[in-house]
Tab-separated table of C-alpha atoms in Angstrom:
chain	number	residue	atom	x	y	z
A	1	UNK	CA	-0.248	-0.111	-0.501
A	2	UNK	CA	1.283	3.208	-0.428
A	3	UNK	CA	2.311	5.756	1.634
A	4	UNK	CA	-1.128	8.006	-0.126
A	5	UNK	CA	-3.037	5.387	0.501
A	6	UNK	CA	-2.295	4.958	3.486
A	7	UNK	CA	-3.087	8.713	4.125
A	8	UNK	CA	-6.643	8.319	2.684
A	9	UNK	CA	-7.440	5.417	5.652
A	10	UNK	CA	-7.319	7.575	8.218
A	11	UNK	CA	-10.304	9.330	6.839
A	12	UNK	CA	-12.615	6.386	5.950
A	13	UNK	CA	-13.901	6.370	9.554
A	14	UNK	CA	-14.791	9.862	9.916
A	15	UNK	CA	-18.497	10.969	11.057
A	16	UNK	CA	-19.029	13.472	9.030
A	17	UNK	CA	-22.333	14.238	10.500
A	18	UNK	CA	-20.864	14.408	14.354
A	19	UNK	CA	-18.252	17.283	12.393
A	20	UNK	CA	-20.775	19.247	10.832
A	21	UNK	CA	-23.016	19.621	14.100
A	22	UNK	CA	-19.719	20.685	16.044
A	23	UNK	CA	-19.671	23.718	13.369
A	24	UNK	CA	-20.842	27.141	14.105
A	25	UNK	CA	-22.911	29.515	11.781
A	26	UNK	CA	-20.104	32.094	10.410
A	27	UNK	CA	-17.916	28.116	10.217
A	28	UNK	CA	-20.873	26.677	7.970
A	29	UNK	CA	-21.314	29.477	5.819
A	30	UNK	CA	-17.846	29.548	5.315
A	31	UNK	CA	-17.799	26.004	4.063
A	32	UNK	CA	-20.720	27.045	1.604
A	33	UNK	CA	-18.927	29.420	-0.071
A	34	UNK	CA	-15.588	26.900	-0.429
A	35	UNK	CA	-18.055	23.948	-1.802
A	36	UNK	CA	-19.789	26.603	-4.659
A	37	UNK	CA	-16.511	27.313	-5.785
A	38	UNK	CA	-16.547	24.633	-8.791
A	39	UNK	CA	-14.863	23.620	-11.661
A	40	UNK	CA	-16.429	25.602	-13.979
A	41	UNK	CA	-14.647	23.335	-17.063
A	42	UNK	CA	-15.977	20.808	-15.402
A	43	UNK	CA	-18.170	19.418	-18.099
A	44	UNK	CA	-19.085	16.006	-15.977
A	45	UNK	CA	-21.306	18.639	-13.752
A	46	UNK	CA	-24.173	20.581	-14.504
A	47	UNK	CA	-24.424	24.315	-15.940
A	48	UNK	CA	-25.641	25.386	-11.945
A	49	UNK	CA	-23.284	23.733	-10.407
A	50	UNK	CA	-19.582	24.698	-12.292
A	51	UNK	CA	-19.585	27.957	-10.496
A	52	UNK	CA	-21.206	29.675	-7.316
A	53	UNK	CA	-24.842	31.862	-7.589
A	54	UNK	CA	-23.157	35.457	-7.020
A	55	UNK	CA	-26.463	37.207	-7.571
A	56	UNK	CA	-27.714	39.051	-4.526
A	57	UNK	CA	-31.008	39.737	-5.312
A	58	UNK	CA	-34.038	38.099	-4.419
A	59	UNK	CA	-36.356	36.558	-7.054
A	60	UNK	CA	-38.355	39.255	-9.708
A	61	UNK	CA	-41.220	36.993	-10.184
A	62	UNK	CA	-42.204	33.818	-13.217
A	63	UNK	CA	-39.716	34.242	-16.270
A	64	UNK	CA	-41.578	36.613	-18.934
A	65	UNK	CA	-40.470	35.466	-22.380
A	66	UNK	CA	-42.318	38.256	-24.471
A	67	UNK	CA	-40.779	41.298	-21.816
A	68	UNK	CA	-37.171	39.621	-21.873
A	69	UNK	CA	-37.440	39.747	-26.022
A	70	UNK	CA	-38.976	43.028	-25.501
A	71	UNK	CA	-35.825	44.035	-23.746
A	72	UNK	CA	-32.932	42.459	-25.833
A	73	UNK	CA	-34.557	44.035	-28.657
A	74	UNK	CA	-34.613	47.346	-27.369
A	75	UNK	CA	-31.165	46.856	-25.775
A	76	UNK	CA	-30.269	45.798	-29.561
A	77	UNK	CA	-31.485	49.225	-31.112
A	78	UNK	CA	-29.969	51.814	-28.741
A	79	UNK	CA	-26.405	50.135	-28.968
A	80	UNK	CA	-24.427	51.870	-31.081
A	81	UNK	CA	-23.042	50.972	-34.475
A	82	UNK	CA	-19.050	50.993	-34.897
A	83	UNK	CA	-17.754	53.181	-37.154
A	84	UNK	CA	-15.897	51.646	-40.433
A	85	UNK	CA	-12.391	51.764	-40.575
A	86	UNK	CA	-12.662	53.789	-43.935
A	87	UNK	CA	-15.780	54.783	-44.822
A	88	UNK	CA	-18.156	53.746	-47.940
A	89	UNK	CA	-18.106	57.128	-50.377
A	90	UNK	CA	-19.210	54.924	-53.880
A	91	UNK	CA	-16.338	56.505	-55.694
A	92	UNK	CA	-15.157	53.970	-58.450
A	93	UNK	CA	-11.435	54.165	-58.691
A	94	UNK	CA	-9.180	52.660	-61.731
A	95	UNK	CA	-10.009	52.163	-65.236
A	96	UNK	CA	-12.752	49.461	-66.496
A	97	UNK	CA	-11.271	46.652	-68.694
A	98	UNK	CA	-12.419	47.052	-72.213
A	99	UNK	CA	-11.658	43.917	-74.077
A	100	UNK	CA	-9.106	45.094	-77.025
A	101	UNK	CA	-9.826	44.019	-80.468
A	102	UNK	CA	-7.557	41.116	-82.168
A	103	UNK	CA	-6.762	41.663	-85.802
A	104	UNK	CA	-6.750	38.289	-87.867
A	105	UNK	CA	-3.496	38.164	-89.864
A	106	UNK	CA	-3.910	37.663	-93.746
A	107	UNK	CA	-2.597	34.114	-93.529
A	108	UNK	CA	-5.506	33.108	-91.449
A	109	UNK	CA	-8.370	35.172	-93.556
A	110	UNK	CA	-10.549	32.680	-95.632
A	111	UNK	CA	-11.917	34.362	-98.201
A	112	UNK	CA	-15.287	32.840	-99.703
A	113	UNK	CA	-16.857	32.817	-103.167
A	114	UNK	CA	-19.687	35.544	-103.372
A	115	UNK	CA	-22.666	33.592	-102.916
A	116	UNK	CA	-21.213	31.382	-99.740
A	117	UNK	CA	-20.767	35.075	-98.291
A	118	UNK	CA	-24.309	36.803	-99.071
A	119	UNK	CA	-25.324	32.866	-97.369
A	120	UNK	CA	-23.978	32.915	-94.347
A	121	UNK	CA	-24.251	37.114	-93.677
A	122	UNK	CA	-27.957	36.516	-93.821
A	123	UNK	CA	-28.048	33.221	-91.685
A	124	UNK	CA	-29.719	33.031	-88.642
A	125	UNK	CA	-28.008	31.659	-84.969
A	126	UNK	CA	-29.983	27.696	-85.360
A	127	UNK	CA	-28.868	27.837	-89.511
A	128	UNK	CA	-25.248	28.539	-88.103
A	129	UNK	CA	-25.416	26.133	-84.969
A	130	UNK	CA	-26.821	23.263	-87.885
A	131	UNK	CA	-24.197	24.539	-90.083
A	132	UNK	CA	-21.163	24.057	-88.067
A	133	UNK	CA	-22.137	20.602	-86.365
A	134	UNK	CA	-22.380	18.947	-89.782
A	135	UNK	CA	-18.823	20.747	-90.204
A	136	UNK	CA	-17.659	17.965	-87.025
A	137	UNK	CA	-17.629	21.545	-84.818
A	138	UNK	CA	-18.730	20.153	-81.476
A	139	UNK	CA	-16.478	21.766	-79.317
A	140	UNK	CA	-18.957	24.717	-79.964
A	141	UNK	CA	-22.353	23.252	-79.188
A	142	UNK	CA	-23.764	21.351	-76.877
A	143	UNK	CA	-24.452	17.409	-76.927
A	144	UNK	CA	-27.960	17.572	-77.050
A	145	UNK	CA	-27.589	20.976	-79.944
A	146	UNK	CA	-24.774	18.672	-82.035
A	147	UNK	CA	-26.753	15.136	-82.245
A	148	UNK	CA	-30.364	16.941	-82.917
A	149	UNK	CA	-28.335	18.569	-85.885
A	150	UNK	CA	-26.753	15.565	-87.363
A	151	UNK	CA	-29.900	13.102	-86.918
A	152	UNK	CA	-31.931	15.544	-88.126
A	153	UNK	CA	-33.439	16.639	-91.636
A	154	UNK	CA	-34.015	19.778	-90.689
A	155	UNK	CA	-33.493	22.639	-88.592
A	156	UNK	CA	-34.335	21.870	-85.209
A	157	UNK	CA	-32.040	24.093	-82.924
A	158	UNK	CA	-33.911	27.623	-81.510
A	159	UNK	CA	-31.198	28.718	-80.513
A	160	UNK	CA	-27.584	30.260	-81.472
A	161	UNK	CA	-24.073	28.034	-80.770
A	162	UNK	CA	-24.239	27.560	-76.703
A	163	UNK	CA	-20.938	25.087	-74.973
A	164	UNK	CA	-23.559	25.308	-72.325
A	165	UNK	CA	-25.892	22.068	-71.107
A	166	UNK	CA	-29.536	22.567	-70.734
A	167	UNK	CA	-31.914	20.517	-68.822
A	168	UNK	CA	-34.314	19.163	-71.381
A	169	UNK	CA	-38.137	19.752	-70.855
A	170	UNK	CA	-39.788	17.260	-69.854
A	171	UNK	CA	-43.856	17.024	-69.823
A	172	UNK	CA	-45.493	16.463	-66.150
A	173	UNK	CA	-46.926	13.158	-65.552
A	174	UNK	CA	-49.609	13.113	-63.743
A	175	UNK	CA	-50.208	11.665	-60.568
A	176	UNK	CA	-52.103	7.513	-60.204
A	177	UNK	CA	-55.937	8.626	-59.724
A	178	UNK	CA	-56.731	6.901	-56.434
A	179	UNK	CA	-57.862	3.002	-56.348
A	180	UNK	CA	-61.620	3.076	-56.633
A	181	UNK	CA	-62.277	-0.135	-54.935
A	182	UNK	CA	-65.351	-0.277	-52.452
A	183	UNK	CA	-63.649	-2.354	-49.703
A	184	UNK	CA	-66.975	-3.242	-47.458
A	185	UNK	CA	-68.353	-4.445	-51.389
A	186	UNK	CA	-65.251	-6.123	-52.295
A	187	UNK	CA	-65.563	-8.677	-48.797
A	188	UNK	CA	-68.647	-9.609	-49.146
A	189	UNK	CA	-68.163	-10.611	-52.989
A	190	UNK	CA	-65.179	-12.305	-52.002
A	191	UNK	CA	-67.529	-13.954	-49.481
A	192	UNK	CA	-70.276	-14.751	-51.113
A	193	UNK	CA	-67.447	-16.632	-53.441
A	194	UNK	CA	-68.639	-14.542	-56.514
A	195	UNK	CA	-68.265	-16.233	-59.840
A	196	UNK	CA	-67.659	-12.742	-61.650
A	197	UNK	CA	-64.286	-11.861	-59.420
A	198	UNK	CA	-60.907	-13.166	-60.341
A	199	UNK	CA	-58.923	-9.742	-59.160
A	200	UNK	CA	-58.591	-8.395	-55.853
A	201	UNK	CA	-56.997	-4.947	-55.976
A	202	UNK	CA	-55.926	-2.519	-53.362
A	203	UNK	CA	-53.461	-1.211	-54.068
A	204	UNK	CA	-51.894	2.265	-52.194
A	205	UNK	CA	-55.200	2.343	-50.194
A	206	UNK	CA	-53.431	2.846	-47.170
A	207	UNK	CA	-56.343	3.608	-44.887
A	208	UNK	CA	-57.922	0.096	-44.585
A	209	UNK	CA	-58.375	-1.030	-41.172
A	210	UNK	CA	-55.956	-4.354	-40.321
A	211	UNK	CA	-59.261	-6.281	-38.769
A	212	UNK	CA	-60.915	-5.556	-42.605
A	213	UNK	CA	-57.783	-7.178	-43.855
A	214	UNK	CA	-57.695	-9.700	-41.632
A	215	UNK	CA	-61.547	-10.889	-42.577
A	216	UNK	CA	-60.571	-10.785	-46.417
A	217	UNK	CA	-58.076	-12.938	-45.978
A	218	UNK	CA	-60.059	-15.499	-43.997
A	219	UNK	CA	-62.871	-15.018	-46.549
A	220	UNK	CA	-59.700	-16.388	-49.138
A	221	UNK	CA	-59.565	-18.945	-47.901
A	222	UNK	CA	-62.649	-20.598	-49.024
A	223	UNK	CA	-63.396	-18.665	-51.930
A	224	UNK	CA	-62.359	-20.959	-55.698
A	225	UNK	CA	-62.460	-17.977	-58.064
A	226	UNK	CA	-60.036	-15.505	-57.568
A	227	UNK	CA	-56.988	-15.229	-58.949
A	228	UNK	CA	-55.168	-12.397	-58.228
A	229	UNK	CA	-54.330	-10.830	-54.958
A	230	UNK	CA	-52.513	-7.721	-54.392
A	231	UNK	CA	-52.095	-5.920	-51.184
A	232	UNK	CA	-48.879	-3.070	-52.417
A	233	UNK	CA	-48.448	-0.148	-50.670
A	234	UNK	CA	-51.127	-0.978	-48.050
A	235	UNK	CA	-49.119	-0.555	-44.667
A	236	UNK	CA	-49.468	-3.597	-43.976
A	237	UNK	CA	-47.162	-5.426	-41.432
A	238	UNK	CA	-46.899	-8.403	-40.264
A	239	UNK	CA	-50.281	-9.687	-38.846
A	240	UNK	CA	-51.736	-9.374	-41.957
A	241	UNK	CA	-48.498	-11.267	-43.461
A	242	UNK	CA	-49.250	-13.718	-40.954
A	243	UNK	CA	-53.237	-14.052	-42.110
A	244	UNK	CA	-51.865	-13.956	-45.911
A	245	UNK	CA	-50.027	-17.137	-44.866
A	246	UNK	CA	-52.988	-18.814	-43.596
A	247	UNK	CA	-54.923	-18.115	-46.231
A	248	UNK	CA	-51.885	-19.713	-48.595
A	249	UNK	CA	-52.102	-22.318	-46.546
A	250	UNK	CA	-55.591	-23.151	-47.104
A	251	UNK	CA	-56.936	-21.549	-50.369
A	252	UNK	CA	-56.273	-23.564	-53.742
A	253	UNK	CA	-57.240	-21.218	-56.593
A	254	UNK	CA	-54.828	-18.729	-56.339
A	255	UNK	CA	-52.651	-17.952	-59.256
A	256	UNK	CA	-50.885	-14.148	-58.399
A	257	UNK	CA	-49.960	-12.729	-54.887
A	258	UNK	CA	-48.530	-9.635	-54.895
A	259	UNK	CA	-47.475	-7.967	-51.176
A	260	UNK	CA	-44.863	-5.338	-52.629
A	261	UNK	CA	-43.462	-1.711	-51.016
A	262	UNK	CA	-45.033	-2.539	-47.309
A	263	UNK	CA	-44.583	-2.833	-43.193
A	264	UNK	CA	-43.193	-6.337	-43.419
A	265	UNK	CA	-40.339	-7.742	-41.642
A	266	UNK	CA	-38.316	-10.686	-42.393
A	267	UNK	CA	-40.468	-12.811	-40.027
A	268	UNK	CA	-43.919	-12.056	-41.214
A	269	UNK	CA	-41.755	-12.407	-45.277
A	270	UNK	CA	-40.757	-16.344	-43.425
A	271	UNK	CA	-43.963	-17.242	-42.423
A	272	UNK	CA	-45.346	-16.244	-46.021
A	273	UNK	CA	-42.919	-18.092	-47.672
A	274	UNK	CA	-42.925	-21.248	-45.606
A	275	UNK	CA	-47.043	-20.994	-46.337
A	276	UNK	CA	-45.880	-21.082	-50.315
A	277	UNK	CA	-44.651	-24.201	-49.301
A	278	UNK	CA	-47.337	-25.489	-48.536
A	279	UNK	CA	-49.307	-24.027	-51.995
A	280	UNK	CA	-49.343	-25.871	-55.489
A	281	UNK	CA	-51.282	-23.366	-57.172
A	282	UNK	CA	-49.169	-20.097	-56.918
A	283	UNK	CA	-47.195	-19.188	-60.042
A	284	UNK	CA	-46.841	-15.040	-59.236
A	285	UNK	CA	-45.181	-13.822	-56.278
A	286	UNK	CA	-43.892	-10.368	-55.580
A	287	UNK	CA	-42.810	-9.312	-52.052
A	288	UNK	CA	-39.726	-6.940	-52.790
A	289	UNK	CA	-39.765	-2.975	-51.769
A	290	UNK	CA	-40.549	-3.970	-48.036
A	291	UNK	CA	-40.014	-0.884	-44.933
A	292	UNK	CA	-36.502	-2.865	-44.004
A	293	UNK	CA	-33.854	-5.263	-45.638
A	294	UNK	CA	-35.070	-8.915	-44.266
A	295	UNK	CA	-31.820	-10.322	-44.605
A	296	UNK	CA	-29.417	-13.166	-45.400
A	297	UNK	CA	-31.491	-15.670	-43.700
A	298	UNK	CA	-34.672	-14.430	-45.357
A	299	UNK	CA	-32.735	-14.483	-48.732
A	300	UNK	CA	-31.512	-17.813	-48.875
A	301	UNK	CA	-35.066	-19.171	-48.229
A	302	UNK	CA	-36.616	-17.599	-50.592
A	303	UNK	CA	-33.761	-19.005	-53.433
A	304	UNK	CA	-35.180	-22.327	-51.147
A	305	UNK	CA	-38.314	-21.944	-51.534
A	306	UNK	CA	-38.251	-21.314	-55.762
A	307	UNK	CA	-35.790	-24.348	-55.607
A	308	UNK	CA	-38.494	-26.951	-53.836
A	309	UNK	CA	-41.714	-24.562	-55.634
A	310	UNK	CA	-41.593	-25.753	-59.088
A	311	UNK	CA	-45.267	-24.071	-59.814
A	312	UNK	CA	-43.513	-20.605	-59.159
A	313	UNK	CA	-42.827	-19.022	-62.610
A	314	UNK	CA	-42.381	-15.129	-61.965
A	315	UNK	CA	-40.763	-13.836	-58.516
A	316	UNK	CA	-40.101	-10.121	-56.968
A	317	UNK	CA	-37.792	-9.456	-55.238
A	318	UNK	CA	-34.134	-7.875	-55.693
A	319	UNK	CA	-31.536	-10.006	-53.999
A	320	UNK	CA	-28.751	-7.969	-52.713
A	321	UNK	CA	-26.548	-11.680	-51.784
A	322	UNK	CA	-24.848	-12.994	-54.771
A	323	UNK	CA	-25.658	-17.122	-53.397
A	324	UNK	CA	-29.046	-16.339	-53.207
A	325	UNK	CA	-29.474	-14.074	-56.372
A	326	UNK	CA	-27.994	-17.192	-58.167
A	327	UNK	CA	-29.512	-19.741	-56.753
A	328	UNK	CA	-33.361	-17.880	-57.787
A	329	UNK	CA	-32.038	-17.598	-61.157
A	330	UNK	CA	-31.101	-20.817	-61.462
A	331	UNK	CA	-34.583	-21.603	-60.223
A	332	UNK	CA	-36.959	-19.425	-61.943
A	333	UNK	CA	-35.168	-20.910	-65.546
A	334	UNK	CA	-35.709	-24.524	-64.573
A	335	UNK	CA	-39.459	-23.513	-63.087
A	336	UNK	CA	-40.398	-21.758	-67.070
A	337	UNK	CA	-38.823	-24.778	-69.147
A	338	UNK	CA	-41.171	-27.670	-66.382
A	339	UNK	CA	-44.274	-25.049	-68.014
A	340	UNK	CA	-42.740	-24.683	-71.036
A	341	UNK	CA	-43.158	-28.560	-71.491
A	342	UNK	CA	-45.871	-28.943	-69.849
A	343	UNK	CA	-48.096	-26.563	-72.149
A	344	UNK	CA	-46.471	-28.979	-75.167
A	345	UNK	CA	-47.909	-31.721	-73.773
């Protein structure tokens, strides 16, 4: 044990409360002042404990933010601005630069025939741009002007020679109209097993309650006419994915399932993939663009499902790993070849 540690050992059993009781009021006040001399550079202490309170005034009341802002603004207006070291008078010094005219040497001057001189003197800027492109002077213009002049048989440039690249003017594409599907009516038709209903499309309807979607998946278990079921961008999560998985285990007529652009996690996708193994009629499955990347285990499971389910000939997902991507591509090629051979028979 070092000498410093031995020195500290004698203070281990000291009763601090007994010492404080024996101090006089003047000594307590002095001790308080000493304790308030905190370290202002200690970032581990709160701001109020880094130095002592030096204010002797009593509190004036609660904080009035508007009055404080008004006071600060008035104080800022009353402060005199600092004078410039060199005052600005607006005087212009020096002479403006004038570009000197360059005389073309006699050996560089080109003399054309009178007909060509007259034609060029009356040519517009657009015509001069097309002539420069035909002569191969592509450094004088932008790539768009050059290729427009070369590929088009007419004068298509409406501006003069310019090497400034300007963006193309595209026509605005209108937004896709909202989905007009009546959810309640669609649910009734699915439950009644309507013969004319072959597609259930609820894409981009983002305010569908979870119980309604669960009831729809429950009704799809016994439906025998719906061939396509799409829930793209409906904010569906794992509860809906589990309901879809239960539906796939019992439905024997569905051929296309699309649940892209939702909030399904790896757990929900894994449940759907396991249910696809028990379904022999599904030919198209799309699960891409979820809120988060599902992970390597889910991608490996996707490749395994495609290898074990020859009925799936269309699969929508962008693989991030090379191994599952190669396995899935090989499985899709095999499944499509098997489907082609079945059609020949």
